[in-house]
XYZ file of N, CA, C and O in Angstrom:
420
model
N 141.134 82.795 81.566
C 140.786 84.222 80.877
C 140.349 83.847 79.621
O 138.871 84.458 80.048
N 139.739 82.876 79.346
C 138.893 82.460 78.628
C 137.722 81.922 79.610
O 136.200 82.360 78.641
N 138.122 81.471 80.470
C 136.868 81.146 81.253
C 135.929 82.340 81.949
O 135.008 82.412 81.440
N 136.684 83.390 82.338
C 136.557 84.475 82.226
C 135.568 85.157 81.230
O 134.484 85.739 81.757
N 135.507 85.171 80.111
C 135.601 86.075 79.328
C 133.949 85.108 78.907
O 132.674 85.669 78.838
N 133.832 84.076 79.073
C 133.242 82.876 79.042
C 131.700 83.089 79.635
O 130.390 83.610 79.690
N 132.078 83.584 81.110
C 131.291 83.789 82.272
C 130.457 84.886 82.339
O 129.534 85.226 82.006
N 131.435 86.293 81.706
C 131.027 87.722 81.425
C 130.455 87.666 80.507
O 129.061 88.070 80.095
N 130.401 86.603 79.257
C 129.801 87.054 78.201
C 128.545 86.230 78.684
O 127.046 86.701 77.817
N 128.179 85.001 78.828
C 126.661 84.029 79.524
C 125.830 85.327 80.419
O 124.882 85.692 80.485
N 126.602 86.432 81.612
C 126.122 86.794 82.004
C 125.127 88.296 81.034
O 124.342 88.460 81.865
N 125.929 88.565 80.871
C 125.231 89.193 79.880
C 124.600 88.979 78.946
O 123.062 89.735 78.271
N 124.571 87.899 78.580
C 123.388 87.414 77.350
C 121.907 86.907 77.972
O 120.803 86.621 77.933
N 121.697 86.770 79.418
C 121.150 86.173 80.342
C 120.175 87.491 80.838
O 118.920 87.824 80.732
N 121.126 88.674 80.666
C 120.640 89.600 81.139
C 119.481 90.497 79.171
O 117.994 91.306 80.233
N 119.805 90.216 78.367
C 119.204 90.194 77.865
C 117.522 89.887 77.720
O 117.148 90.093 76.523
N 118.116 88.396 78.229
C 116.274 87.969 78.221
C 115.669 88.355 79.548
O 114.376 87.678 79.712
N 115.955 89.708 79.821
C 115.536 89.898 81.032
C 113.685 90.324 81.038
O 113.418 90.953 79.157
N 112.771 90.048 81.337
C 111.238 89.708 80.478
C 110.386 91.073 81.438
O 111.016 91.407 82.849
N 110.161 92.121 80.562
C 109.690 93.370 80.620
C 108.441 93.189 81.767
O 107.793 92.256 81.339
N 107.916 94.082 82.611
C 106.827 94.169 82.961
C 106.132 96.077 82.930
O 107.305 96.876 82.749
N 104.851 95.648 82.675
C 104.431 97.472 82.270
C 103.193 97.438 83.561
O 102.377 96.844 83.964
N 104.015 98.468 83.732
C 102.991 99.715 85.099
C 101.931 100.165 84.271
O 103.159 101.085 84.165
N 100.658 100.293 84.206
C 100.365 100.937 83.521
C 99.054 102.081 84.750
O 98.505 101.252 85.078
N 98.954 103.333 84.298
C 98.271 103.921 85.168
C 96.788 104.360 84.566
O 96.779 104.856 82.972
N 95.876 103.985 84.817
C 94.541 103.470 84.464
C 93.563 104.603 84.987
O 93.110 104.414 86.320
N 92.940 105.959 83.992
C 92.107 106.702 84.298
C 90.400 106.199 84.380
O 90.592 105.007 83.710
N 89.850 106.436 85.507
C 87.885 106.252 85.430
C 88.134 104.448 85.744
O 86.951 104.304 86.196
N 89.373 103.667 86.152
C 89.309 102.259 87.244
C 89.260 102.240 88.662
O 89.533 103.386 89.279
N 87.482 102.464 89.227
C 87.577 102.870 90.440
C 86.714 102.065 90.993
O 86.464 102.019 92.094
N 86.373 100.532 91.100
C 85.523 99.506 91.305
C 86.739 98.145 91.179
O 86.703 97.916 89.870
N 86.077 96.816 91.604
C 86.330 95.705 91.928
C 86.149 95.389 91.038
O 86.855 94.585 89.548
N 84.676 95.666 89.715
C 84.231 95.115 88.648
C 85.280 95.355 87.813
O 85.468 94.896 86.454
N 85.956 97.024 87.820
C 86.938 97.355 86.693
C 87.690 96.726 86.647
O 88.335 96.375 85.562
N 88.028 96.373 88.218
C 89.976 95.541 87.725
C 89.792 94.499 87.432
O 90.294 93.871 86.763
N 87.925 93.394 87.215
C 87.927 92.395 87.201
C 88.023 92.550 85.862
O 88.622 91.429 84.659
N 87.580 93.176 84.810
C 86.985 92.847 83.725
C 88.985 93.318 82.820
O 88.719 92.062 82.015
N 89.741 94.220 83.417
C 90.739 94.605 83.217
C 91.880 93.301 82.877
O 92.346 93.141 82.045
N 91.681 93.152 84.211
C 92.510 91.620 84.427
C 92.156 90.205 83.883
O 93.046 89.390 82.867
N 91.295 90.244 83.334
C 90.357 89.078 82.463
C 91.010 89.277 81.561
O 91.427 88.314 80.499
N 90.849 90.540 80.751
C 91.270 90.615 79.572
C 92.562 90.624 78.679
O 92.944 90.091 77.779
N 93.393 91.000 79.939
C 95.224 91.003 79.735
C 95.627 89.610 80.170
O 96.345 88.883 79.592
N 95.122 88.993 80.881
C 94.924 87.573 80.991
C 95.498 86.785 79.803
O 95.972 85.781 79.505
N 94.221 87.074 78.987
C 93.456 86.350 77.993
C 94.701 86.227 76.726
O 95.022 86.032 75.899
N 95.650 87.284 77.198
C 96.523 87.666 75.750
C 97.618 86.586 75.772
O 98.172 85.648 76.963
N 98.135 86.203 75.305
C 98.915 84.780 74.678
C 99.979 84.925 75.587
O 101.312 84.364 76.261
N 100.522 85.809 75.470
C 102.062 86.807 75.425
C 102.112 87.302 77.251
O 103.251 87.230 78.029
N 100.985 87.292 78.069
C 101.138 87.471 79.705
C 100.801 86.469 80.925
O 100.630 85.116 80.467
N 102.172 86.551 81.836
C 102.391 85.649 82.485
C 101.706 86.038 83.832
O 100.921 84.944 84.474
N 101.397 87.949 84.231
C 100.533 87.681 85.447
C 99.748 88.909 84.946
O 100.709 89.823 84.618
N 98.968 89.116 85.476
C 98.285 91.239 86.110
C 97.779 91.285 87.389
O 97.923 90.151 87.917
N 98.344 91.994 87.798
C 97.623 92.757 88.831
C 97.469 94.232 89.455
O 98.019 94.491 88.649
N 96.454 93.926 89.919
C 95.373 95.294 89.682
C 95.524 96.144 90.946
O 95.450 95.383 92.165
N 95.395 96.987 91.472
C 95.543 98.022 92.759
C 95.116 99.070 92.104
O 95.374 100.085 91.489
N 93.620 99.213 92.907
C 92.499 100.105 92.498
C 92.915 101.698 93.559
O 92.952 102.599 92.303
N 93.317 101.131 94.076
C 93.637 102.481 95.241
C 94.595 103.345 94.322
O 94.225 104.489 94.113
N 95.961 103.120 93.429
C 97.013 104.017 92.925
C 96.709 103.738 90.893
O 97.352 104.406 90.067
N 95.129 103.106 90.875
C 94.693 102.991 89.296
C 95.932 102.640 88.348
O 96.110 102.743 87.382
N 96.626 101.380 89.736
C 97.735 100.896 88.528
C 96.965 99.298 88.345
O 96.680 98.772 88.803
N 97.699 99.100 86.935
C 97.598 98.125 85.930
C 99.153 97.310 85.520
O 99.688 98.163 85.171
N 99.422 96.409 86.548
C 100.654 95.950 86.536
C 100.821 94.480 85.221
O 99.948 93.244 85.802
N 101.181 94.650 83.849
C 100.899 93.546 83.389
C 103.123 93.000 83.033
O 103.541 93.460 82.394
N 102.474 91.634 83.544
C 104.395 90.966 82.955
C 104.177 89.715 81.800
O 103.451 89.329 82.138
N 104.833 89.523 81.470
C 105.533 89.486 79.929
C 106.101 87.824 80.371
O 106.891 87.575 81.453
N 105.812 86.883 79.217
C 106.180 85.406 79.726
C 107.585 85.753 79.449
O 108.034 85.945 78.121
N 107.996 84.705 80.225
C 109.615 84.875 79.619
C 110.706 85.004 78.119
O 109.727 83.785 77.392
N 111.099 85.461 77.486
C 111.340 85.988 76.699
C 110.549 86.647 75.508
O 110.928 87.175 74.095
N 109.362 86.688 76.255
C 108.217 87.794 75.140
C 108.444 89.031 75.362
O 108.475 89.518 76.969
N 107.795 89.946 74.528
C 106.883 91.181 74.849
C 105.574 91.697 74.974
O 105.010 90.828 74.416
N 104.913 92.885 75.357
C 103.610 93.380 75.086
C 103.741 94.300 74.543
O 104.463 95.139 75.341
N 102.690 94.687 73.211
C 103.054 96.054 72.594
C 102.204 96.926 73.303
O 101.270 96.628 74.107
N 103.174 97.915 73.639
C 102.377 98.807 74.638
C 100.904 99.944 73.536
O 99.841 99.675 74.396
N 101.126 99.228 72.516
C 99.427 99.382 71.513
C 98.756 98.684 72.287
O 97.522 98.930 72.257
N 99.009 97.793 72.231
C 98.341 96.216 72.521
C 97.391 96.435 73.974
O 96.006 96.498 74.009
N 97.550 97.278 74.842
C 97.625 97.483 76.107
C 97.153 98.442 76.191
O 96.003 98.770 76.740
N 97.341 99.700 75.358
C 96.059 100.901 75.493
C 94.919 100.505 74.470
O 93.980 101.013 75.173
N 95.248 100.035 73.153
C 94.057 99.077 73.146
C 92.746 98.416 74.183
O 91.552 98.845 73.797
N 93.089 97.464 74.347
C 92.910 97.010 75.327
C 91.905 97.088 76.290
O 90.890 97.617 77.158
N 92.832 98.251 77.024
C 92.067 99.497 78.236
C 91.536 100.429 77.395
O 89.912 100.634 78.159
N 91.849 100.750 76.289
C 90.347 102.148 75.524
C 89.282 101.528 75.395
O 88.449 101.983 75.853
N 89.364 99.802 74.853
C 87.713 99.537 74.842
C 87.005 98.815 75.357
O 85.978 98.898 75.139
N 87.479 98.344 77.129
C 87.525 98.452 77.849
C 86.132 99.879 78.614
O 85.955 99.206 79.580
N 86.725 100.762 78.004
C 86.234 101.922 78.331
C 87.046 102.678 79.749
O 86.584 103.613 79.966
N 88.106 102.670 79.168
C 89.457 103.092 80.255
C 90.246 104.021 79.652
O 90.224 104.044 78.136
N 90.646 105.108 79.845
C 92.035 105.753 79.492
C 93.354 104.976 80.437
O 93.154 105.071 81.372
N 94.485 105.281 79.043
C 95.729 104.976 79.698
C 96.361 106.052 80.213
O 96.733 107.126 79.537
N 96.854 106.705 81.723
C 97.198 107.612 82.134
C 99.098 108.302 80.905
O 99.223 108.578 80.625
N 98.943 106.756 81.881
C 101.055 106.571 81.499
C 101.541 104.692 81.241
O 100.262 104.158 81.923
N 102.391 104.502 80.924
C 103.104 103.364 80.962
C 104.396 103.680 81.001
O 104.766 104.304 80.141
N 104.824 102.748 81.901
C 105.733 102.326 82.328
C 106.604 100.989 81.849
O 105.742 100.232 82.784
N 107.749 101.277 81.215
C 108.142 99.655 81.203
C 108.939 99.401 82.169
O 110.178 100.096 83.159
N 108.737 98.140 83.214
C 110.093 98.302 84.296
C 110.604 96.355 84.288
O 110.072 95.612 83.825
N 111.582 96.254 85.229
C 112.626 95.047 84.524
C 112.004 94.077 85.690
O 112.461 92.860 85.892
N 111.725 94.531 86.549
C 110.762 93.496 87.570
C 109.888 92.995 88.232
O 108.793 93.314 86.666
N 109.682 91.617 88.355
C 108.116 91.159 88.208
C 106.978 91.645 88.541
O 107.327 92.683 89.691
N 105.936 91.041 88.794
C 105.052 91.771 89.328
C 104.751 92.027 90.907
O 104.205 92.239 91.703
N 105.107 90.405 91.094
C 105.739 90.680 92.341
C 106.399 91.770 93.400
O 105.982 92.202 94.618
N 107.159 91.820 92.916
C 108.631 92.778 92.673
C 107.493 94.755 92.789
O 107.697 95.710 94.186
N 106.465 94.013 91.744
C 105.658 95.868 92.016
C 104.656 95.464 93.231
O 104.757 96.189 93.565
N 104.386 93.948 92.970
C 103.225 93.810 94.436
C 103.446 94.457 95.402
O 102.594 95.133 96.590
N 104.560 94.422 95.996
C 105.778 94.655 97.116
C 105.642 95.839 97.411
O 105.965 96.380 98.366
N 105.572 96.731 96.491
C 105.920 98.233 96.633
C 107.055 98.735 96.519
O 107.504 99.842 97.008
N 107.801 98.016 96.155
C 109.635 97.996 95.891
C 109.667 98.385 95.199
O 111.180 98.848 94.711
N 108.757 98.415 93.715
C 109.246 99.164 92.661
C 108.931 101.164 92.007
O 108.437 101.216 90.957
N 108.968 101.405 93.141
C 108.559 103.053 92.975
C 109.723 103.574 92.623
O 111.044 103.647 93.036
C-alpha cells in the first residue's frame, strides 16, 4: 500500500511540472520576414525552449523550458513592440512538436 501511494504521489508531482506552450494568434503577420522577427525576439527570452511560427494560420507557438513559464504579458509586449496585434493566447500542455504536427487542435 505504501508503494502504491508513493507511485501515485510521484505521478501527481511530475504532472505539476508540465512545461506549458503558448499558442498565440497574431494579426498582421503575413510574410516570412514578419515571422523571423517574432521568432528571433521570442527565442531571446531566457525562459524559451522553442518557437514555431506558422504564417498560414497567423500562429506563433512558444514553448517554455522545463519547469519555467513565460508571462502572457511578456509575449503580448514582444509582439506588440514588433508592430503586430495579439488576437488570442491559449496555454497548451503539449510541446511545440505536437502543435506543429496539428495534433493540438
